[in-house]
mmCIF file of C-alpha atoms and ligand atoms in Angstrom:
data_model
loop_
_atom_site.group_PDB
_atom_site.id
_atom_site.type_symbol
_atom_site.label_atom_id
_atom_site.label_comp_id
_atom_site.label_asym_id
_atom_site.label_seq_id
_atom_site.Cartn_x
_atom_site.Cartn_y
_atom_site.Cartn_z
ATOM 1 C CA MET A 199 -10.284 -20.565 31.827
ATOM 2 C CA THR A 200 -11.985 -19.172 28.690
ATOM 3 C CA LYS A 201 -9.495 -18.068 26.063
ATOM 4 C CA ARG A 202 -10.760 -14.907 24.325
ATOM 5 C CA VAL A 203 -9.669 -13.826 20.848
ATOM 6 C CA ILE A 204 -10.182 -10.354 19.324
ATOM 7 C CA THR A 205 -9.999 -9.064 15.774
ATOM 8 C CA TYR A 206 -10.899 -5.813 13.992
ATOM 9 C CA GLY A 207 -12.318 -4.881 10.619
ATOM 10 C CA THR A 208 -14.909 -3.336 8.328
ATOM 11 C CA TYR A 209 -16.386 -6.676 7.171
ATOM 12 C CA ASP A 210 -18.394 -5.044 4.382
ATOM 13 C CA ILE A 211 -20.016 -7.341 1.771
ATOM 14 C CA LEU A 212 -18.812 -10.504 3.509
ATOM 15 C CA HIS A 213 -16.738 -12.945 1.436
ATOM 16 C CA ARG A 214 -14.614 -16.059 1.847
ATOM 17 C CA GLY A 215 -11.562 -14.037 2.864
ATOM 18 C CA HIS A 216 -13.434 -12.699 5.877
ATOM 19 C CA ILE A 217 -14.842 -16.123 6.710
ATOM 20 C CA ASN A 218 -11.387 -17.770 6.462
ATOM 21 C CA LEU A 219 -9.983 -15.159 8.850
ATOM 22 C CA LEU A 220 -12.795 -15.515 11.394
ATOM 23 C CA LYS A 221 -12.730 -19.320 11.184
ATOM 24 C CA ARG A 222 -8.971 -19.483 11.855
ATOM 25 C CA ALA A 223 -9.180 -16.801 14.552
ATOM 26 C CA LYS A 224 -11.793 -18.831 16.405
ATOM 27 C CA THR A 225 -9.499 -21.887 16.457
ATOM 28 C CA LEU A 226 -7.025 -19.851 18.535
ATOM 29 C CA GLY A 227 -9.368 -19.689 21.532
ATOM 30 C CA ASP A 228 -12.829 -20.350 22.930
ATOM 31 C CA GLU A 229 -14.574 -17.048 22.209
ATOM 32 C CA LEU A 230 -14.137 -14.626 19.292
ATOM 33 C CA ILE A 231 -14.852 -10.904 19.689
ATOM 34 C CA VAL A 232 -15.045 -8.839 16.504
ATOM 35 C CA MET A 233 -14.495 -5.080 16.785
ATOM 36 C CA LEU A 234 -16.434 -3.711 13.815
ATOM 37 C CA SER A 235 -15.467 -0.375 12.235
ATOM 38 C CA THR A 236 -18.299 2.152 12.535
ATOM 39 C CA ASP A 237 -19.567 4.019 9.476
ATOM 40 C CA GLU A 238 -17.940 7.223 10.755
ATOM 41 C CA PHE A 239 -14.559 5.534 11.404
ATOM 42 C CA ASN A 240 -14.676 3.994 7.919
ATOM 43 C CA GLN A 241 -15.706 7.111 6.055
ATOM 44 C CA ASP A 242 -13.931 9.833 8.040
ATOM 45 C CA ILE A 243 -10.707 8.082 9.045
ATOM 46 C CA LYS A 244 -10.159 4.797 7.174
ATOM 47 C CA GLY A 245 -11.269 6.285 3.858
ATOM 48 C CA LYS A 246 -13.547 3.311 3.213
ATOM 49 C CA ASP A 247 -17.026 3.930 1.799
ATOM 50 C CA ASN A 248 -18.738 0.877 3.289
ATOM 51 C CA TYR A 249 -21.793 -0.316 1.337
ATOM 52 C CA TYR A 250 -23.667 -1.803 4.314
ATOM 53 C CA THR A 251 -24.306 0.218 7.472
ATOM 54 C CA TYR A 252 -22.718 -0.710 10.792
ATOM 55 C CA GLU A 253 -26.027 -2.218 11.971
ATOM 56 C CA ASP A 254 -26.326 -4.393 8.855
ATOM 57 C CA ARG A 255 -22.661 -5.502 9.035
ATOM 58 C CA LYS A 256 -23.094 -6.287 12.740
ATOM 59 C CA LEU A 257 -26.220 -8.353 12.046
ATOM 60 C CA VAL A 258 -24.335 -10.441 9.492
ATOM 61 C CA LEU A 259 -21.338 -11.054 11.765
ATOM 62 C CA GLU A 260 -23.541 -11.982 14.747
ATOM 63 C CA ALA A 261 -25.179 -14.655 12.590
ATOM 64 C CA LEU A 262 -21.842 -16.438 12.034
ATOM 65 C CA LYS A 263 -21.084 -19.519 14.125
ATOM 66 C CA TYR A 264 -17.459 -18.355 14.636
ATOM 67 C CA VAL A 265 -18.428 -15.008 16.184
ATOM 68 C CA ASP A 266 -19.413 -14.646 19.852
ATOM 69 C CA GLU A 267 -19.513 -10.869 20.313
ATOM 70 C CA VAL A 268 -19.454 -7.769 18.092
ATOM 71 C CA HIS A 269 -18.583 -4.305 19.407
ATOM 72 C CA SER A 270 -17.753 -1.013 17.690
ATOM 73 C CA GLU A 271 -14.347 0.102 16.497
ATOM 74 C CA GLU A 272 -14.453 3.925 16.473
ATOM 75 C CA ASN A 273 -10.752 4.863 16.190
ATOM 76 C CA TRP A 274 -7.213 3.505 15.721
ATOM 77 C CA GLU A 275 -6.302 4.095 19.363
ATOM 78 C CA GLN A 276 -8.764 1.891 21.242
ATOM 79 C CA LYS A 277 -7.022 -1.495 20.854
ATOM 80 C CA ALA A 278 -4.915 -1.435 24.035
ATOM 81 C CA THR A 279 -7.916 -0.499 26.166
ATOM 82 C CA ASP A 280 -10.134 -3.013 24.345
ATOM 83 C CA ILE A 281 -7.735 -5.814 25.301
ATOM 84 C CA GLU A 282 -8.182 -4.922 28.982
ATOM 85 C CA LYS A 283 -11.893 -4.123 28.682
ATOM 86 C CA TYR A 284 -12.792 -7.400 26.953
ATOM 87 C CA ASP A 285 -10.268 -9.560 28.852
ATOM 88 C CA ILE A 286 -8.467 -10.631 25.661
ATOM 89 C CA ASP A 287 -5.796 -13.352 25.402
ATOM 90 C CA VAL A 288 -5.112 -13.280 21.643
ATOM 91 C CA PHE A 289 -5.171 -10.416 19.092
ATOM 92 C CA VAL A 290 -5.502 -11.573 15.473
ATOM 93 C CA MET A 291 -5.352 -9.729 12.135
ATOM 94 C CA GLY A 292 -4.734 -10.618 8.511
ATOM 95 C CA ASP A 293 -1.073 -10.315 7.564
ATOM 96 C CA THR A 294 -1.558 -7.180 5.461
ATOM 97 C CA TRP A 295 -1.198 -5.698 8.963
ATOM 98 C CA GLU A 296 1.968 -7.731 9.720
ATOM 99 C CA GLY A 297 3.954 -5.986 12.465
ATOM 100 C CA LYS A 298 1.568 -3.027 12.764
ATOM 101 C CA PHE A 299 0.161 -4.129 16.117
ATOM 102 C CA ASP A 300 3.268 -5.641 17.756
ATOM 103 C CA PHE A 301 3.029 -2.933 20.441
ATOM 104 C CA LEU A 302 0.184 -4.999 21.885
ATOM 105 C CA LYS A 303 2.521 -7.935 22.627
ATOM 106 C CA ASP A 304 2.992 -6.843 26.239
ATOM 107 C CA LYS A 305 -0.761 -7.221 26.768
ATOM 108 C CA CYS A 306 -1.655 -10.366 24.819
ATOM 109 C CA GLU A 307 -0.537 -12.774 22.116
ATOM 110 C CA VAL A 308 -0.431 -11.105 18.661
ATOM 111 C CA VAL A 309 -1.082 -13.300 15.598
ATOM 112 C CA TYR A 310 -1.102 -12.323 11.914
ATOM 113 C CA LEU A 311 -2.803 -14.813 9.614
ATOM 114 C CA PRO A 312 -2.135 -15.106 5.862
ATOM 115 C CA ARG A 313 -4.840 -13.240 3.979
ATOM 116 C CA THR A 314 -6.951 -15.058 1.386
ATOM 117 C CA GLU A 315 -5.696 -14.211 -2.096
ATOM 118 C CA GLY A 316 -7.971 -13.388 -5.006
ATOM 119 C CA VAL A 317 -10.862 -11.819 -3.145
ATOM 120 C CA SER A 318 -11.578 -8.373 -1.700
ATOM 121 C CA THR A 319 -14.614 -6.213 -1.106
ATOM 122 C CA THR A 320 -13.049 -3.501 -3.281
ATOM 123 C CA ALA A 321 -12.728 -5.907 -6.234
ATOM 124 C CA ILE A 322 -16.309 -7.118 -5.750
ATOM 125 C CA LYS A 323 -17.605 -3.537 -5.819
ATOM 126 C CA GLU A 324 -15.546 -2.699 -8.894
ATOM 127 C CA ARG A 325 -16.820 -5.777 -10.750
ATOM 128 C CA LEU A 326 -20.434 -4.988 -9.803
ATOM 129 C CA MET A 327 -20.017 -1.417 -11.048
ATOM 130 C CA GLY A 328 -18.909 -2.808 -14.395
ATOM 131 C CA ASN A 329 -15.364 -1.527 -14.107
ATOM 132 C CA LYS A 330 -14.157 -5.060 -14.764
ATOM 133 C CA GLY A 331 -11.612 -4.228 -12.037
ATOM 134 C CA ALA A 332 -8.893 -6.490 -10.641
ATOM 135 C CA LYS A 333 -9.967 -10.079 -9.957
HETATM 136 N N1 LIG B 20 -8.914 -10.367 5.074
HETATM 137 C C1 LIG B 20 -8.312 -11.543 4.635
HETATM 138 N N2 LIG B 20 -8.339 -11.852 3.321
HETATM 139 C C2 LIG B 20 -8.948 -11.032 2.419
HETATM 140 C C3 LIG B 20 -9.579 -9.847 2.866
HETATM 141 C C4 LIG B 20 -9.551 -9.535 4.209
HETATM 142 O O1 LIG B 20 -7.736 -12.297 5.452
HETATM 143 N N3 LIG B 20 -8.953 -11.379 1.095
HETATM 144 C C5 LIG B 20 -8.869 -10.054 6.510
HETATM 145 C C6 LIG B 20 -8.173 -8.729 6.806
HETATM 146 O O2 LIG B 20 -6.754 -8.895 6.845
HETATM 147 C C7 LIG B 20 -8.744 -8.378 8.181
HETATM 148 C C8 LIG B 20 -10.177 -8.947 8.090
HETATM 149 O O3 LIG B 20 -10.181 -9.907 7.012
HETATM 150 O O4 LIG B 20 -8.035 -9.061 9.219
HETATM 151 C C9 LIG B 20 -11.206 -7.865 7.807
HETATM 152 O O5 LIG B 20 -10.828 -7.204 6.603
HETATM 153 P P1 LIG B 20 -11.368 -5.694 6.362
HETATM 154 O O6 LIG B 20 -12.814 -5.643 6.647
HETATM 155 O O7 LIG B 20 -10.812 -5.230 5.073
HETATM 156 O O8 LIG B 20 -10.633 -4.938 7.579
HETATM 157 P P2 LIG B 20 -9.556 -3.776 7.500
HETATM 158 O O9 LIG B 20 -10.022 -2.681 6.639
HETATM 159 O O10 LIG B 20 -8.244 -4.417 7.284
HETATM 160 O O11 LIG B 20 -9.679 -3.173 9.008
HETATM 161 O O12 LIG B 20 -8.084 -1.527 13.102
HETATM 162 C C10 LIG B 20 -7.952 -2.528 12.112
HETATM 163 C C11 LIG B 20 -8.863 -2.268 10.955
HETATM 164 O O13 LIG B 20 -10.192 -2.031 11.385
HETATM 165 C C12 LIG B 20 -8.813 -3.452 10.001
#
């Protein structure tokens, strides 16, 4: 019986924090499905101005050995249906989201993994723009 793991995110300008999350998520099952925030969801709802387009971010994720499938995340509300649609056993997110998705516990296992300190796409963008922002 194939154990399927799902996680969600923007995954813009990939860094070791993203890789650590995906690597650990994959160890929780046999297949990892990443639900990737669309440009519209990022810009209109999440308030994130992603640098790379959805297509480019998808291409990068699909090249990773930990990732088996990538589909689009278009809104906050699709998670419960995604778990049914993609036959998910485990839902995983970084622990900045601790507790936020416990409502899914009646559908699948819910796991929050410690986030990787000292790295974020926001900080990378700030440094590149010369704002000498937070490390
Ligand atoms: N992450 C991490 N360590 C970091 C940065 C990110 O563990 N230093 C994790 C996040 O907790 C998340 C994943 O990597 O689980 C992707 O991070 P983002 O692309 O920032 O995703 P986010 O904006 O949190 O979107 O519906 C859920 C949202 O789409 C999650």
